[in-house]
Amino acid sequence: MERPEHPLRPQRLETLTQEAVELGILSLSGSEDGFGIWDHTDSAEAMLFNIGTLRHLGQANPGVAFSWHRSSLAHGLAKLLGFTLNQERFLATTLSITGHYGLGRYSLARWLKGSAIPPEEQDVLGDWLNRQQHASPIVAAEDWQTLLWPQWSDGEVVWCLSDRAGESVSRCEAQHGFDELSSYLVQAHEHGDIRSLDASQTRSIYQRMLKADCIGLMAIAVGALQRGQTLATEYAAIRKQGGKRIDHHPAVQFMLGEVEMTLQHAEAALGMTTRPLDELDLGVLLSMRARLHESLCQAANHVVQVHGGIGYMRDCGAEKIVRDLNMLKLQGGGTREIPLFLAAWVEK
Amino acid sequence: MSLNMHLDGHLPSTHQLSPHWQYGEFPVLARQFTHYSSRDLWEADTARLPKALAKIRRAARGFAEQHIAPLASAADLAEHLPVGECLPDVQRLLIEAGKAGWLSYFMPAPLGSMPWQAVTQPPIWQCALVVEEFSRACGGLMLLLSAHHLGCMPLLLSGSPGAITRHLAPVYRSCLNGDPHLVAFAITEPGAGSDAEEGHGAEVYRPGVVATPAPGGYLLNGRKCFISGGDLAKSATVFAALQGEGMDSWTCFYVDADSPGYSIARTEMKMGMRASGAAELEFNNVFVPNGRLIGGLRKGWALNRATLNASRIPVAAMGVGLARAATELAVDFARRYKLGGKELIHYQDVQLHLATMVAETRAIRSLIWQEAKHAWKPRQLNASLCKFHATDRAQHVVEMALDLLADHGSLHEQRIEKIFRDVRLTRIFEGTNQINRLSLIEDWQEQLLPLDSHSPIVGV
């Protein structure tokens, strides 16, 4: 974060990741039971560790935090499903939990609840997870090799480990944020290595993955805004306008106050998630995500605005926080369709 | 369109319960009040403009689509260039824009390129139309072409025939002849952004660029920062305080960039609008002859504020252009991207989302046109209001476009993420939107005061 205008190079990210694996912050799928991110989700303490670690990482670098979060979920899921992953490079495997666009509208919620799904909604769900027909966007470390993702196969959701070399993968231009990572459009040729479980097991795992992803994205985002708050308050304390510090002007005080309010709300929301993952309701988490990301993005914009012109410049660091928070909002299907999901989730 | 085509949730336009075609069958008199044309929105708006402005709007769109849009992505993704360098394609664009008259339209021939048919309309309106079209194609290239007009504005607003004929006319002539001469506007100083844009702050600010009397002119010393287009400008309107005096002594100097002592210390790496440089200018004993003093000694503060009043409506138009681009791209995405076997635009929630974006975009354009059409003498209150409201709402529209595309929104190829980075600047420059809100109140004081219970209600 010292020079935000110079993104972390892929080699540096690999080295850092290797160090994090050695420190036990990240666990490979082949390792014994460890204490890395998302290794445990069955107690409040474990969740506190997952959330706290991702928040701290988000404070330092949201792009790095995102890649570690997604690869941690991938390694955990691979272990559960018996997939064999590259044990030399943690970031060689990444995960995409949602379909090619959005959040599956209301069909995903109905399927997760085990409700009867009318044929047209089944078509939406099947199409949403049709990896052969649609290219899905993913954001990952440059040299990823395998992708773990759900697919639709013969009327069921299955888990698939796709090899990059065997799929149609096109690298995109530099994306909006997460300067340390790259974007790709991935379209499957084959079904790849597949694990098919019974429907209730698949639904249960899918829910757990969605919940963990949702919490992870929120935790990283809160960390990113905390960094933004530090930048804004420190700058406002030294910058003068009209002969006095800008944090003595109500125009700036309001923006700093909004940032603080957003963080307080976010803290309270994240605090509610420090319970065993299975006790948390997916609908509640998605509701939080929809509101939280909206307000976090707005607050990050206040951070830039407090800085004025310099906030727009890359060497300041504030504009990167806005871009990274936008990225976090747009991942995992984005937030626009969450109300549709929730309407189906609470449907009688 | 096939007669039976329709979006989900809507009847085909030929259906018995679709009213529009039936309006055409009303009696002649009733048709005058009911039977509307459902033509393209942009075309309909253009047709409502005075003829000369409609022609300019069409020409600006044509130029933007032919010359600006094709360069947008490459100019945005290019490596940060060393000071003074310019991509060859962008250099060619500047030449084409100059020859086509887009760098000289604030004056009619023979001094500039404004069509004579347009002289009866406020130039600010013309500028707002052009800026919207250019912004729609690329925020950064638009800024490269538009910051020049800001730089020229003090020459024009000085009202001095000498300044116009000796300084502005040669600039315009050079541009029209295919040798682009860009002019930068230099007010912002390190440590003082808003103080250069707001009177209360300026009252206590110690100026950073100082003019010291010298035989036959003045010596300028100090630094200006974040100067749009300052890296490529051949000259600049530079605002400096007189030696030993405060901001009330601000004076405008027209400075050649090749003057000894004039240098560009750096250009910033920006979030967006990357095709236009933001330069830090350094003045080290730069001699400016008396003949290049613009608008009179100690008249710089007022000239600066008048320039901002003239430029804030066009800045608001940047917001419209960027919001429009985001809306058009979102509509395009919804028309071609399929989910569940049908295009997204068939889904009701997507239709609601797009409808809001269209309404927001057209609402800010209406505001701007309403103000611009009367902007012969742009009032600070109206100009600031346009600027902060239009740019705030524009960013909201762009965010809605990003949300609609979800994971696809972050991809550069979809173009909306760049628009977000571009629109973000419009809420900061030309006075932050907070400063512009205070600027509205400052200008409203005469109506708001005195504060006593017998004062009549103030009109809004």
Short mmCIF file of N, CA and C in Angstrom, two decimals, chain B residues 1 3-19:
data_model
loop_
_atom_site.label_atom_id
_atom_site.label_comp_id
_atom_site.label_asym_id
_atom_site.label_seq_id
_atom_site.Cartn_x
_atom_site.Cartn_y
_atom_site.Cartn_z
N MET B 1 -39.28 -3.25 -37.41
CA MET B 1 -39.74 -4.10 -36.31
C MET B 1 -40.92 -4.94 -36.77
N LEU B 3 -44.35 -6.85 -36.66
CA LEU B 3 -45.58 -6.36 -36.02
C LEU B 3 -45.85 -7.06 -34.68
N ASN B 4 -45.42 -8.31 -34.59
CA ASN B 4 -45.73 -9.06 -33.37
C ASN B 4 -44.63 -9.02 -32.32
N MET B 5 -43.57 -8.28 -32.60
CA MET B 5 -42.48 -8.24 -31.64
C MET B 5 -42.88 -7.43 -30.41
N HIS B 6 -42.47 -7.94 -29.27
CA HIS B 6 -42.72 -7.19 -28.04
C HIS B 6 -41.80 -7.69 -26.95
N LEU B 7 -41.62 -6.86 -25.95
CA LEU B 7 -40.84 -7.28 -24.78
C LEU B 7 -41.77 -8.00 -23.82
N ASP B 8 -41.22 -8.90 -23.05
CA ASP B 8 -42.05 -9.62 -22.08
C ASP B 8 -42.72 -8.61 -21.14
N GLY B 9 -43.99 -8.87 -20.85
CA GLY B 9 -44.72 -7.99 -19.95
C GLY B 9 -45.38 -6.83 -20.67
N HIS B 10 -45.21 -6.75 -22.00
CA HIS B 10 -45.80 -5.65 -22.77
C HIS B 10 -46.49 -6.21 -24.01
N LEU B 11 -47.52 -5.51 -24.42
CA LEU B 11 -48.24 -5.93 -25.63
C LEU B 11 -47.50 -5.44 -26.87
N PRO B 12 -47.65 -6.15 -27.98
CA PRO B 12 -47.06 -5.62 -29.23
C PRO B 12 -47.69 -4.26 -29.54
N SER B 13 -46.94 -3.41 -30.20
CA SER B 13 -47.47 -2.05 -30.44
C SER B 13 -48.69 -2.07 -31.36
N THR B 14 -48.91 -3.20 -32.05
CA THR B 14 -50.08 -3.28 -32.95
C THR B 14 -51.31 -3.87 -32.25
N HIS B 15 -51.15 -4.26 -31.01
CA HIS B 15 -52.25 -4.92 -30.29
C HIS B 15 -53.42 -3.96 -30.11
N GLN B 16 -54.60 -4.54 -30.03
CA GLN B 16 -55.81 -3.74 -29.87
C GLN B 16 -55.76 -2.86 -28.62
N LEU B 17 -55.06 -3.33 -27.61
CA LEU B 17 -55.01 -2.55 -26.36
C LEU B 17 -53.78 -1.64 -26.28
N SER B 18 -53.00 -1.59 -27.36
CA SER B 18 -51.89 -0.63 -27.38
C SER B 18 -52.42 0.69 -27.92
N PRO B 19 -52.36 1.73 -27.15
CA PRO B 19 -53.05 2.97 -27.55
C PRO B 19 -52.34 3.75 -28.66
#
